[in-house]
Amino acid sequence: MYPFRRCKKNTSGATVNVLPYELGLQLGGVWDDRKAIIQLSGNLNNQPAMPFATIVQIGEFPTTELVFAWVRSPNAPLILGQTNFFLEFDVCFYRSKLEYKTEIVDNHCDRPPVG
């Protein structure tokens, strides 16, 4: 288990992963307004967003593909959402202990590939 640090990152209730604009550029993304077809909700509902897939490695886990709604906003937070972070990882929060535990989902053979 890992100590839980209070932070501004939303890692629980979002439907999709959200990637801030600058981080997408750092990962080699090239913005294309014609591909900004994702309609977000909440605080980001008026921001254009486009699909962005990347291979990531989190800690000691094997690499996996994560798909994001890449937002053209300098103030958008990195958000880990149900699609597809929480399809790839099981995360258990222990609020009383301020800890969390992360495990990789091991039933990848039961699901079609993302993207």
Tab-separated table of C-alpha atoms in Angstrom:
chain	number	residue	atom	x	y	z
A	1	MET	CA	0.000	0.000	0.000
A	2	TYR	CA	1.040	3.543	-0.654
A	3	PRO	CA	0.465	6.635	1.472
A	4	PHE	CA	-2.320	8.763	0.091
A	5	ARG	CA	-1.404	12.363	-0.573
A	6	ARG	CA	-4.125	14.913	-0.840
A	7	CYS	CA	-3.834	16.612	-4.189
A	8	LYS	CA	-5.885	18.448	-6.783
A	9	LYS	CA	-5.878	15.575	-9.272
A	10	ASN	CA	-9.237	13.933	-9.852
A	11	THR	CA	-8.715	10.180	-9.996
A	12	SER	CA	-12.102	8.678	-9.288
A	13	GLY	CA	-15.355	9.971	-10.760
A	14	ALA	CA	-14.495	10.990	-14.308
A	15	THR	CA	-15.824	9.036	-17.260
A	16	VAL	CA	-12.719	9.519	-19.423
A	17	ASN	CA	-9.028	10.204	-18.947
A	18	VAL	CA	-8.183	13.848	-19.643
A	19	LEU	CA	-4.755	14.970	-20.828
A	20	PRO	CA	-3.716	18.637	-20.412
A	21	TYR	CA	-2.589	20.391	-23.589
A	22	GLU	CA	1.051	20.981	-22.582
A	23	LEU	CA	1.525	17.376	-21.486
A	24	GLY	CA	0.188	16.158	-24.837
A	25	LEU	CA	2.714	18.363	-26.627
A	26	GLN	CA	5.513	16.971	-24.441
A	27	LEU	CA	4.430	13.454	-25.445
A	28	GLY	CA	4.767	14.352	-29.128
A	29	GLY	CA	1.144	15.196	-29.908
A	30	VAL	CA	0.219	17.524	-32.758
A	31	TRP	CA	-3.068	19.364	-32.258
A	32	ASP	CA	-5.589	19.159	-35.112
A	33	ASP	CA	-8.852	21.113	-34.729
A	34	ARG	CA	-10.518	18.745	-37.238
A	35	LYS	CA	-9.988	15.847	-34.814
A	36	ALA	CA	-11.308	17.716	-31.753
A	37	ILE	CA	-14.573	15.756	-31.731
A	38	ILE	CA	-14.856	14.753	-28.067
A	39	GLN	CA	-17.550	16.575	-26.080
A	40	LEU	CA	-16.611	16.787	-22.411
A	41	SER	CA	-18.860	17.772	-19.524
A	42	GLY	CA	-18.485	19.644	-16.268
A	43	ASN	CA	-15.811	22.336	-15.999
A	44	LEU	CA	-14.328	21.310	-19.362
A	45	ASN	CA	-17.604	21.312	-21.347
A	46	ASN	CA	-16.626	24.256	-23.549
A	47	GLN	CA	-13.099	23.008	-24.306
A	48	PRO	CA	-12.207	21.262	-27.567
A	49	ALA	CA	-10.787	17.769	-27.027
A	50	MET	CA	-9.363	15.140	-29.349
A	51	PRO	CA	-8.446	11.457	-28.915
A	52	PHE	CA	-4.890	10.753	-27.762
A	53	ALA	CA	-3.472	7.278	-27.135
A	54	THR	CA	-0.108	6.562	-25.545
A	55	ILE	CA	1.775	3.690	-23.972
A	56	VAL	CA	2.509	4.312	-20.284
A	57	GLN	CA	4.331	2.578	-17.477
A	58	ILE	CA	3.108	3.208	-13.976
A	59	GLY	CA	5.489	2.134	-11.245
A	60	GLU	CA	6.561	-1.486	-11.587
A	61	PHE	CA	3.505	-2.509	-13.625
A	62	PRO	CA	3.882	-3.648	-17.239
A	63	THR	CA	3.350	-1.033	-19.933
A	64	THR	CA	-0.228	-0.487	-21.041
A	65	GLU	CA	-2.079	1.742	-23.491
A	66	LEU	CA	-4.096	4.614	-22.053
A	67	VAL	CA	-6.500	6.665	-24.139
A	68	PHE	CA	-7.194	10.304	-23.263
A	69	ALA	CA	-9.377	13.201	-24.249
A	70	TRP	CA	-6.593	15.687	-25.025
A	71	VAL	CA	-7.858	19.135	-24.069
A	72	ARG	CA	-6.632	22.342	-25.622
A	73	SER	CA	-6.660	24.224	-22.358
A	74	PRO	CA	-3.632	25.409	-20.394
A	75	ASN	CA	-5.510	24.935	-17.105
A	76	ALA	CA	-6.961	21.446	-17.565
A	77	PRO	CA	-5.868	18.936	-14.925
A	78	LEU	CA	-4.611	15.440	-15.629
A	79	ILE	CA	-7.644	13.261	-14.888
A	80	LEU	CA	-7.654	9.486	-14.666
A	81	GLY	CA	-11.102	8.181	-15.545
A	82	GLN	CA	-13.210	5.080	-16.042
A	83	THR	CA	-12.144	4.942	-19.710
A	84	ASN	CA	-9.665	3.642	-19.658
A	85	PHE	CA	-7.469	3.980	-16.551
A	86	PHE	CA	-9.910	2.148	-14.293
A	87	LEU	CA	-10.391	-0.542	-16.955
A	88	GLU	CA	-6.649	-1.219	-16.802
A	89	PHE	CA	-6.054	-0.800	-13.044
A	90	ASP	CA	-7.980	-1.677	-9.911
A	91	VAL	CA	-7.455	0.954	-7.237
A	92	CYS	CA	-8.622	0.535	-3.663
A	93	PHE	CA	-8.710	3.586	-1.411
A	94	TYR	CA	-8.413	3.199	2.360
A	95	ARG	CA	-9.556	6.592	3.517
A	96	SER	CA	-9.201	5.948	7.239
A	97	LYS	CA	-5.536	5.040	6.713
A	98	LEU	CA	-4.910	7.644	3.980
A	99	GLU	CA	-3.533	4.850	1.783
A	100	TYR	CA	-4.342	3.256	-1.524
A	101	LYS	CA	-3.484	0.019	-3.319
A	102	THR	CA	-3.202	-0.384	-7.096
A	103	GLU	CA	-3.324	-3.647	-9.028
A	104	ILE	CA	-3.292	-4.281	-12.749
A	105	VAL	CA	-6.448	-5.836	-14.141
A	106	ASP	CA	-5.553	-9.363	-15.192
A	107	ASN	CA	-8.484	-10.219	-17.465
A	108	HIS	CA	-7.219	-8.516	-20.627
A	109	CYS	CA	-8.061	-11.615	-22.679
A	110	ASP	CA	-11.750	-10.998	-21.934
A	111	ARG	CA	-11.793	-7.514	-23.485
A	112	PRO	CA	-11.155	-6.228	-26.993
A	113	PRO	CA	-8.101	-3.968	-27.444
A	114	VAL	CA	-8.561	-0.237	-26.825
A	115	GLY	CA	-8.441	2.096	-29.817
